[in-house]
Short mmCIF file of C-alpha atoms in Angstrom, two decimals:
data_model
loop_
_atom_site.label_atom_id
_atom_site.label_comp_id
_atom_site.label_asym_id
_atom_site.label_seq_id
_atom_site.Cartn_x
_atom_site.Cartn_y
_atom_site.Cartn_z
CA UNK A 1 0.00 0.00 0.00
CA UNK A 2 1.25 3.47 -0.84
CA UNK A 3 2.07 5.33 2.37
CA UNK A 4 1.33 8.81 3.60
CA UNK A 5 3.21 10.96 6.12
CA UNK A 6 1.46 13.48 8.33
CA UNK A 7 2.54 15.53 11.35
CA UNK A 8 1.47 13.92 14.61
CA UNK A 9 -0.25 17.03 15.91
CA UNK A 10 -1.14 20.62 15.05
CA UNK A 11 -2.78 23.51 16.84
CA UNK A 12 -4.83 26.34 15.44
CA UNK A 13 -6.81 29.26 16.79
CA UNK A 14 -10.55 29.23 16.49
CA UNK A 15 -11.98 31.03 13.45
CA UNK A 16 -8.64 30.95 11.61
CA UNK A 17 -7.77 28.82 8.55
CA UNK A 18 -5.99 25.52 9.09
CA UNK A 19 -3.68 23.82 6.61
CA UNK A 20 -3.09 20.13 7.26
CA UNK A 21 -0.23 18.72 5.15
CA UNK A 22 0.23 15.21 3.83
CA UNK A 23 3.19 13.74 1.94
CA UNK A 24 2.69 10.78 -0.38
CA UNK A 25 5.85 10.61 -2.49
CA UNK A 26 5.15 7.04 -3.71
CA UNK A 27 1.66 7.80 -5.00
CA UNK A 28 0.69 5.98 -8.20
CA UNK A 29 -1.43 7.18 -11.07
CA UNK A 30 -4.48 5.22 -9.88
CA UNK A 31 -4.36 6.47 -6.27
CA UNK A 32 -7.08 8.83 -5.14
CA UNK A 33 -6.27 11.04 -2.15
CA UNK A 34 -8.91 10.72 0.56
CA UNK A 35 -9.25 12.59 3.84
CA UNK A 36 -11.21 11.34 6.80
CA UNK A 37 -11.49 12.76 10.29
CA UNK A 38 -12.36 11.13 13.58
CA UNK A 39 -14.01 13.20 16.26
CA UNK A 40 -13.63 12.02 19.86
CA UNK A 41 -15.63 8.87 20.63
CA UNK A 42 -16.90 8.56 17.06
CA UNK A 43 -16.13 6.58 13.94
CA UNK A 44 -14.17 8.20 11.10
CA UNK A 45 -16.05 10.62 8.88
CA UNK A 46 -15.38 11.27 5.18
CA UNK A 47 -14.15 14.80 4.50
CA UNK A 48 -13.04 15.08 0.88
CA UNK A 49 -11.16 13.30 -1.89
CA UNK A 50 -9.45 14.15 -5.16
CA UNK A 51 -7.23 12.80 -7.92
CA UNK A 52 -5.35 15.65 -9.59
CA UNK A 53 -7.31 18.88 -9.40
CA UNK A 54 -8.05 20.93 -6.31
CA UNK A 55 -11.44 20.14 -4.79
CA UNK A 56 -13.90 22.07 -2.66
CA UNK A 57 -16.91 20.97 -0.67
CA UNK A 58 -18.94 22.33 2.21
CA UNK A 59 -16.51 20.95 4.78
CA UNK A 60 -13.09 21.74 3.36
CA UNK A 61 -10.82 22.25 0.38
CA UNK A 62 -8.16 19.89 -0.91
CA UNK A 63 -5.11 21.33 -2.61
CA UNK A 64 -3.05 18.78 -4.57
CA UNK A 65 0.51 19.49 -5.69
CA UNK A 66 1.17 19.38 -9.41
CA UNK A 67 3.38 16.28 -9.04
CA UNK A 68 0.77 14.75 -6.68
CA UNK A 69 3.45 13.89 -4.12
CA UNK A 70 1.81 16.03 -1.48
CA UNK A 71 -1.56 17.51 -0.63
CA UNK A 72 -3.06 19.91 1.89
CA UNK A 73 -6.44 19.81 3.55
CA UNK A 74 -7.70 23.31 4.21
CA UNK A 75 -10.31 24.16 6.80
CA UNK A 76 -11.21 27.73 5.97
CA UNK A 77 -12.44 28.81 9.39
CA UNK A 78 -11.78 26.35 12.18
CA UNK A 79 -14.33 25.87 14.92
CA UNK A 80 -14.08 23.91 18.14
CA UNK A 81 -16.09 21.17 16.43
CA UNK A 82 -13.20 20.62 14.01
CA UNK A 83 -10.97 19.27 16.78
CA UNK A 84 -10.29 15.72 15.62
CA UNK A 85 -7.71 13.32 14.22
CA UNK A 86 -7.37 13.87 10.47
CA UNK A 87 -6.28 10.97 8.26
CA UNK A 88 -4.83 11.29 4.77
CA UNK A 89 -5.33 8.04 2.85
CA UNK A 90 -4.40 6.87 -0.63
CA UNK A 91 -7.06 4.71 -2.23
CA UNK A 92 -6.01 2.63 -5.24
CA UNK A 93 -8.93 2.38 -7.64
CA UNK A 94 -7.19 0.25 -10.26
CA UNK A 95 -8.98 -2.82 -8.93
CA UNK A 96 -12.43 -1.31 -8.85
CA UNK A 97 -14.89 -3.71 -10.34
CA UNK A 98 -18.41 -4.81 -9.72
CA UNK A 99 -17.49 -6.38 -6.43
CA UNK A 100 -16.38 -4.32 -3.54
CA UNK A 101 -14.19 -1.32 -3.08
CA UNK A 102 -10.62 -1.09 -2.00
CA UNK A 103 -9.81 -1.04 1.68
CA UNK A 104 -8.78 2.14 3.45
CA UNK A 105 -5.29 2.04 4.97
CA UNK A 106 -5.15 4.46 7.89
CA UNK A 107 -1.96 5.82 9.41
CA UNK A 108 -1.85 7.53 12.79
CA UNK A 109 -3.12 10.84 11.39
CA UNK A 110 -2.76 14.42 12.64
CA UNK A 111 -4.41 15.35 15.91
CA UNK A 112 -5.80 18.86 15.44
CA UNK A 113 -6.37 20.97 18.53
CA UNK A 114 -8.42 24.17 18.24
CA UNK A 115 -7.59 26.92 20.70
CA UNK A 116 -10.59 29.07 21.72
CA UNK B 1 -31.52 7.79 7.12
CA UNK B 2 -30.12 5.97 10.17
CA UNK B 3 -26.63 5.70 8.75
CA UNK B 4 -24.44 2.80 9.85
CA UNK B 5 -25.56 1.21 13.11
CA UNK B 6 -23.51 -1.14 15.25
CA UNK B 7 -24.43 -3.24 18.24
CA UNK B 8 -23.65 -3.55 21.01
CA UNK B 9 -21.90 -0.29 21.85
CA UNK B 10 -19.83 -1.80 24.65
CA UNK B 11 -18.94 -5.35 25.55
CA UNK B 12 -16.80 -7.06 28.17
CA UNK B 13 -15.63 -10.62 27.56
CA UNK B 14 -13.27 -13.05 29.23
CA UNK B 15 -10.13 -14.42 27.61
CA UNK B 16 -10.91 -17.51 25.55
CA UNK B 17 -14.55 -16.61 24.94
CA UNK B 18 -16.14 -15.88 21.61
CA UNK B 19 -17.87 -12.64 20.56
CA UNK B 20 -20.22 -11.55 17.77
CA UNK B 21 -20.56 -7.93 16.71
CA UNK B 22 -23.29 -6.69 14.40
CA UNK B 23 -23.54 -3.98 11.75
CA UNK B 24 -26.35 -2.58 9.63
CA UNK B 25 -25.09 -0.57 6.64
CA UNK B 26 -26.34 2.79 5.46
CA UNK B 27 -29.46 2.48 3.32
CA UNK B 28 -28.55 1.72 -0.29
CA UNK B 29 -25.06 0.44 0.50
CA UNK B 30 -24.05 -3.10 -0.39
CA UNK B 31 -20.48 -3.40 0.87
CA UNK B 32 -19.44 -3.74 4.52
CA UNK B 33 -15.92 -3.49 5.88
CA UNK B 34 -14.68 -4.10 9.41
CA UNK B 35 -11.81 -2.31 11.13
CA UNK B 36 -10.05 -2.71 14.47
CA UNK B 37 -8.80 0.41 16.24
CA UNK B 38 -6.46 0.05 19.19
CA UNK B 39 -6.12 2.98 21.57
CA UNK B 40 -4.11 5.80 20.02
CA UNK B 41 -3.84 4.10 16.64
CA UNK B 42 -5.61 4.48 13.32
CA UNK B 43 -8.18 1.86 12.27
CA UNK B 44 -6.74 -1.35 10.80
CA UNK B 45 -8.64 -3.17 8.04
CA UNK B 46 -9.89 -6.62 8.98
CA UNK B 47 -11.99 -7.69 5.98
CA UNK B 48 -14.64 -6.62 3.52
CA UNK B 49 -17.85 -8.31 2.41
CA UNK B 50 -19.78 -7.89 -0.80
CA UNK B 51 -22.52 -10.16 -2.14
CA UNK B 52 -22.24 -12.27 1.00
CA UNK B 53 -18.61 -13.17 0.28
CA UNK B 54 -15.36 -12.04 1.86
CA UNK B 55 -13.63 -10.04 -0.88
CA UNK B 56 -10.55 -8.65 0.81
CA UNK B 57 -8.79 -9.47 4.05
CA UNK B 58 -6.21 -7.66 6.12
CA UNK B 59 -3.48 -9.18 8.24
CA UNK B 60 -5.70 -10.79 10.87
CA UNK B 61 -5.73 -14.43 12.03
CA UNK B 62 -8.47 -16.92 11.22
CA UNK B 63 -9.95 -16.34 14.68
CA UNK B 64 -11.57 -13.33 13.02
CA UNK B 65 -14.40 -14.33 10.73
CA UNK B 66 -17.46 -12.67 9.33
CA UNK B 67 -20.68 -13.00 7.50
CA UNK B 68 -22.89 -10.86 5.32
CA UNK B 69 -26.61 -11.47 5.06
CA UNK B 70 -28.91 -10.98 2.03
CA UNK B 71 -30.07 -7.63 3.49
CA UNK B 72 -26.39 -6.51 3.46
CA UNK B 73 -26.05 -6.47 7.24
CA UNK B 74 -22.95 -8.10 8.62
CA UNK B 75 -21.47 -9.84 11.64
CA UNK B 76 -17.91 -10.00 12.90
CA UNK B 77 -17.00 -13.04 14.98
CA UNK B 78 -13.86 -13.38 17.06
CA UNK B 79 -13.02 -16.75 18.63
CA UNK B 80 -10.63 -17.56 21.47
CA UNK B 81 -10.39 -13.96 22.60
CA UNK B 82 -7.02 -12.60 23.67
CA UNK B 83 -6.32 -9.58 25.84
CA UNK B 84 -4.86 -7.93 22.74
CA UNK B 85 -8.22 -8.09 21.00
CA UNK B 86 -9.43 -5.27 23.25
CA UNK B 87 -10.17 -2.42 20.87
CA UNK B 88 -12.84 -0.35 19.15
CA UNK B 89 -14.35 -2.33 16.28
CA UNK B 90 -15.66 -0.19 13.46
CA UNK B 91 -17.98 -1.11 10.65
CA UNK B 92 -18.02 0.89 7.42
CA UNK B 93 -20.41 0.65 4.51
CA UNK B 94 -20.06 1.81 0.93
CA UNK B 95 -21.47 1.24 -2.54
CA UNK B 96 -19.55 -1.12 -4.78
CA UNK B 97 -18.22 -0.23 -8.20
CA UNK B 98 -18.18 3.54 -7.81
CA UNK B 99 -15.05 5.64 -7.86
CA UNK B 100 -16.30 8.17 -5.33
CA UNK B 101 -17.45 5.58 -2.83
CA UNK B 102 -16.76 7.35 0.42
CA UNK B 103 -17.15 4.97 3.32
CA UNK B 104 -19.60 5.69 6.11
CA UNK B 105 -18.56 4.47 9.54
CA UNK B 106 -20.59 3.49 12.54
CA UNK B 107 -19.80 4.63 16.07
CA UNK B 108 -18.12 1.34 16.82
CA UNK B 109 -18.28 -1.39 19.43
CA UNK B 110 -15.84 -1.06 22.32
CA UNK B 111 -14.66 -4.58 23.21
CA UNK B 112 -12.80 -5.16 26.45
CA UNK B 113 -11.24 -8.57 27.07
CA UNK B 114 -10.37 -9.32 30.69
#
């Protein structure tokens, strides 16, 4: 499985933007970049995913480097509810077929602390 | 939409016993995956079921087995429990054959082996 590298922890002030980095230097052409987050005492929650172009949704933005060897999850205005562990995951879709989807390989993620 | 539901939420078992955990996928989803999450670690993939068959398996011993029913719900069985099996067990559901296919996770079952 292609691996990702994330900082163990980050802090940010409430109502300020947060940039969470992820390195994936061994990414292959069929790897999608997925981000999930896990709030305390809950299961992981999908945040966003992309392949090559930058992506935006109601939760966050995903900026992908031109060589795809790194990406950044951007929370535009952090709230206390965004305090969580954020996981950057590469998902290989080359085996996608009519049966099942590829597994998600989680690392240890980045623990984001929001300072009021 | 109830999302992914897991039962029970908490469970305490004795070493050597057997346990069954249950999962109902999000409405419309046909694929169920199980993950084990030890304290302070990210979730580790156990296996995935689609069309009532195990399709992929992670690095877990045969003591871990599962089943998927015609209504897509699933069970995870663990035999001969060890202290090291204490963890949060997460179920995730998704829709097969789609590139977007984000997985939806349940809240998990906290298993404690004593």
